[in-house]
Amino acid sequence: MIYEEKVSPNKEYVSNKKDIVHYTIKICQEDKNKVYVYAESNSPVFENTNYSVDYNQKLSKEDIQIKWITLSGSTEPKENDQLGLANVKILKDGSVVNEKVISFVGKGVKAITDVIG
């Protein structure tokens, strides 16, 4: 593993520890030509996912940027606007070679819109 970052969108707003949600991004380089990004959460509205990026050199922590964002696009979360997205960038020599936004709440939002219609 090259890098791991974990946040909680609701830790400051819940009274029971078992209600705390965690979002985790893990980035690994298992062979010299690929980087693997894993997104994990204990939230029932998120299915753990992963993807790979072609990368033909050794990856370092300096080649990784993760920016956590609320659903309204802010980097400053509030109780009514919590973190839900991770913008993951993989860099090579300072240039972005892959950028992906991972939604930790997409399944929940879809379920709500399905019910509302």
PDB file of C-alpha atoms in Angstrom:
ATOM      1  CA  MET A   1       0.000   0.000   0.000  1.00  0.00           C
ATOM      2  CA  ILE A   2       1.259   3.450  -0.957  1.00  0.00           C
ATOM      3  CA  TYR A   3      -1.405   5.650   0.612  1.00  0.00           C
ATOM      4  CA  GLU A   4      -4.530   5.477   2.762  1.00  0.00           C
ATOM      5  CA  GLU A   5      -6.879   8.253   3.806  1.00  0.00           C
ATOM      6  CA  LYS A   6      -9.943   7.864   6.027  1.00  0.00           C
ATOM      7  CA  VAL A   7     -12.611  10.431   6.916  1.00  0.00           C
ATOM      8  CA  SER A   8     -15.910  10.415   8.740  1.00  0.00           C
ATOM      9  CA  PRO A   9     -18.685  12.650   7.426  1.00  0.00           C
ATOM     10  CA  ASN A  10     -20.804  12.431  10.554  1.00  0.00           C
ATOM     11  CA  LYS A  11     -18.460  11.795  13.501  1.00  0.00           C
ATOM     12  CA  GLU A  12     -19.092  15.273  14.923  1.00  0.00           C
ATOM     13  CA  TYR A  13     -22.872  14.958  14.643  1.00  0.00           C
ATOM     14  CA  VAL A  14     -23.811  11.572  16.143  1.00  0.00           C
ATOM     15  CA  SER A  15     -24.112  10.629  19.789  1.00  0.00           C
ATOM     16  CA  ASN A  16     -23.666   6.867  19.404  1.00  0.00           C
ATOM     17  CA  LYS A  17     -20.252   5.586  18.220  1.00  0.00           C
ATOM     18  CA  LYS A  18     -21.837   2.737  16.272  1.00  0.00           C
ATOM     19  CA  ASP A  19     -23.562   5.322  14.037  1.00  0.00           C
ATOM     20  CA  ILE A  20     -20.238   6.791  12.878  1.00  0.00           C
ATOM     21  CA  VAL A  21     -19.690   6.349   9.143  1.00  0.00           C
ATOM     22  CA  HIS A  22     -16.187   6.023   7.681  1.00  0.00           C
ATOM     23  CA  TYR A  23     -15.031   6.543   4.096  1.00  0.00           C
ATOM     24  CA  THR A  24     -11.618   5.170   3.130  1.00  0.00           C
ATOM     25  CA  ILE A  25      -9.491   5.525   0.010  1.00  0.00           C
ATOM     26  CA  LYS A  26      -6.562   3.102  -0.315  1.00  0.00           C
ATOM     27  CA  ILE A  27      -4.053   3.300  -3.139  1.00  0.00           C
ATOM     28  CA  CYS A  28      -1.715   0.406  -3.897  1.00  0.00           C
ATOM     29  CA  GLN A  29       0.805  -0.503  -6.542  1.00  0.00           C
ATOM     30  CA  GLU A  30       0.809  -4.270  -6.806  1.00  0.00           C
ATOM     31  CA  ASP A  31       2.930  -4.434  -9.945  1.00  0.00           C
ATOM     32  CA  LYS A  32       5.109  -1.951 -11.800  1.00  0.00           C
ATOM     33  CA  ASN A  33       2.533  -1.086 -14.466  1.00  0.00           C
ATOM     34  CA  LYS A  34      -0.711  -0.606 -12.521  1.00  0.00           C
ATOM     35  CA  VAL A  35      -2.023   1.401  -9.596  1.00  0.00           C
ATOM     36  CA  TYR A  36      -5.142   0.210  -7.789  1.00  0.00           C
ATOM     37  CA  VAL A  37      -7.562   2.538  -6.029  1.00  0.00           C
ATOM     38  CA  TYR A  38      -9.913   1.038  -3.446  1.00  0.00           C
ATOM     39  CA  ALA A  39     -12.890   2.914  -1.972  1.00  0.00           C
ATOM     40  CA  GLU A  40     -14.436   1.414   1.145  1.00  0.00           C
ATOM     41  CA  SER A  41     -17.087   2.404   3.676  1.00  0.00           C
ATOM     42  CA  ASN A  42     -19.138   0.941   6.486  1.00  0.00           C
ATOM     43  CA  SER A  43     -22.162   2.857   5.167  1.00  0.00           C
ATOM     44  CA  PRO A  44     -25.107   0.710   4.007  1.00  0.00           C
ATOM     45  CA  VAL A  45     -25.629   3.030   1.001  1.00  0.00           C
ATOM     46  CA  PHE A  46     -22.133   2.399  -0.404  1.00  0.00           C
ATOM     47  CA  GLU A  47     -20.797  -0.690  -2.145  1.00  0.00           C
ATOM     48  CA  ASN A  48     -17.027  -0.995  -1.877  1.00  0.00           C
ATOM     49  CA  THR A  49     -15.422  -0.455  -5.249  1.00  0.00           C
ATOM     50  CA  ASN A  50     -12.043  -0.335  -6.946  1.00  0.00           C
ATOM     51  CA  TYR A  51     -10.424   0.544 -10.234  1.00  0.00           C
ATOM     52  CA  SER A  52      -6.978   0.382 -11.802  1.00  0.00           C
ATOM     53  CA  VAL A  53      -4.830   2.976 -13.533  1.00  0.00           C
ATOM     54  CA  ASP A  54      -2.022   2.226 -15.991  1.00  0.00           C
ATOM     55  CA  TYR A  55       1.131   3.649 -14.441  1.00  0.00           C
ATOM     56  CA  ASN A  56       4.543   2.558 -15.680  1.00  0.00           C
ATOM     57  CA  GLN A  57       6.750   3.841 -12.875  1.00  0.00           C
ATOM     58  CA  LYS A  58       6.977   3.635  -9.100  1.00  0.00           C
ATOM     59  CA  LEU A  59       4.173   5.563  -7.416  1.00  0.00           C
ATOM     60  CA  SER A  60       4.903   7.734  -4.374  1.00  0.00           C
ATOM     61  CA  LYS A  61       2.644   9.558  -1.887  1.00  0.00           C
ATOM     62  CA  GLU A  62       3.539  12.803  -3.652  1.00  0.00           C
ATOM     63  CA  ASP A  63       1.834  11.459  -6.806  1.00  0.00           C
ATOM     64  CA  ILE A  64      -1.544  11.199  -5.035  1.00  0.00           C
ATOM     65  CA  GLN A  65      -4.064  13.938  -4.282  1.00  0.00           C
ATOM     66  CA  ILE A  66      -7.398  13.365  -2.564  1.00  0.00           C
ATOM     67  CA  LYS A  67      -9.861  16.166  -1.968  1.00  0.00           C
ATOM     68  CA  TRP A  68     -12.987  15.439   0.077  1.00  0.00           C
ATOM     69  CA  ILE A  69     -16.082  17.362  -0.998  1.00  0.00           C
ATOM     70  CA  THR A  70     -19.643  17.784   0.247  1.00  0.00           C
ATOM     71  CA  LEU A  71     -22.611  17.163  -2.047  1.00  0.00           C
ATOM     72  CA  SER A  72     -22.960  20.922  -2.563  1.00  0.00           C
ATOM     73  CA  GLY A  73     -19.322  21.131  -3.719  1.00  0.00           C
ATOM     74  CA  SER A  74     -17.802  22.608  -0.572  1.00  0.00           C
ATOM     75  CA  THR A  75     -14.644  21.385   1.132  1.00  0.00           C
ATOM     76  CA  GLU A  76     -15.990  22.688   4.460  1.00  0.00           C
ATOM     77  CA  PRO A  77     -18.552  20.191   5.802  1.00  0.00           C
ATOM     78  CA  LYS A  78     -21.505  21.100   8.014  1.00  0.00           C
ATOM     79  CA  GLU A  79     -24.134  18.962   9.700  1.00  0.00           C
ATOM     80  CA  ASN A  80     -26.576  19.613   6.849  1.00  0.00           C
ATOM     81  CA  ASP A  81     -23.887  19.376   4.126  1.00  0.00           C
ATOM     82  CA  GLN A  82     -21.598  16.459   4.942  1.00  0.00           C
ATOM     83  CA  LEU A  83     -18.717  14.983   2.975  1.00  0.00           C
ATOM     84  CA  GLY A  84     -19.864  12.520   0.338  1.00  0.00           C
ATOM     85  CA  LEU A  85     -17.395  12.708  -2.558  1.00  0.00           C
ATOM     86  CA  ALA A  86     -13.688  12.021  -2.955  1.00  0.00           C
ATOM     87  CA  ASN A  87     -11.830  13.579  -5.882  1.00  0.00           C
ATOM     88  CA  VAL A  88      -8.872  11.225  -6.434  1.00  0.00           C
ATOM     89  CA  LYS A  89      -5.988  12.332  -8.650  1.00  0.00           C
ATOM     90  CA  ILE A  90      -3.008  10.235  -9.700  1.00  0.00           C
ATOM     91  CA  LEU A  91      -0.102  12.352 -10.948  1.00  0.00           C
ATOM     92  CA  LYS A  92       3.019  11.560 -12.949  1.00  0.00           C
ATOM     93  CA  ASP A  93       5.799  14.152 -13.004  1.00  0.00           C
ATOM     94  CA  GLY A  94       3.312  16.744 -11.691  1.00  0.00           C
ATOM     95  CA  SER A  95       0.692  16.128 -14.406  1.00  0.00           C
ATOM     96  CA  VAL A  96      -2.647  14.423 -13.816  1.00  0.00           C
ATOM     97  CA  VAL A  97      -2.780  10.993 -15.501  1.00  0.00           C
ATOM     98  CA  ASN A  98      -6.066   9.946 -13.898  1.00  0.00           C
ATOM     99  CA  GLU A  99      -8.788  11.797 -12.036  1.00  0.00           C
ATOM    100  CA  LYS A 100     -11.971  10.253 -10.718  1.00  0.00           C
ATOM    101  CA  VAL A 101     -14.692  11.443  -8.374  1.00  0.00           C
ATOM    102  CA  ILE A 102     -15.985   8.682  -6.119  1.00  0.00           C
ATOM    103  CA  SER A 103     -19.463   9.168  -4.657  1.00  0.00           C
ATOM    104  CA  PHE A 104     -19.921   7.517  -1.292  1.00  0.00           C
ATOM    105  CA  VAL A 105     -23.628   8.442  -1.301  1.00  0.00           C
ATOM    106  CA  GLY A 106     -24.681   7.779  -4.898  1.00  0.00           C
ATOM    107  CA  LYS A 107     -26.653   4.616  -4.129  1.00  0.00           C
ATOM    108  CA  GLY A 108     -28.481   6.419  -1.300  1.00  0.00           C
ATOM    109  CA  VAL A 109     -29.335   9.387  -3.501  1.00  0.00           C
ATOM    110  CA  LYS A 110     -30.584   7.057  -6.249  1.00  0.00           C
ATOM    111  CA  ALA A 111     -32.778   5.169  -3.744  1.00  0.00           C
ATOM    112  CA  ILE A 112     -34.316   8.431  -2.549  1.00  0.00           C
ATOM    113  CA  THR A 113     -35.032   9.655  -6.084  1.00  0.00           C
ATOM    114  CA  ASP A 114     -36.527   6.239  -6.970  1.00  0.00           C
ATOM    115  CA  VAL A 115     -38.946   6.546  -4.041  1.00  0.00           C
ATOM    116  CA  ILE A 116     -39.831  10.184  -4.752  1.00  0.00           C
ATOM    117  CA  GLY A 117     -40.115   9.541  -8.449  1.00  0.00           C
TER     118      GLY A 117
END
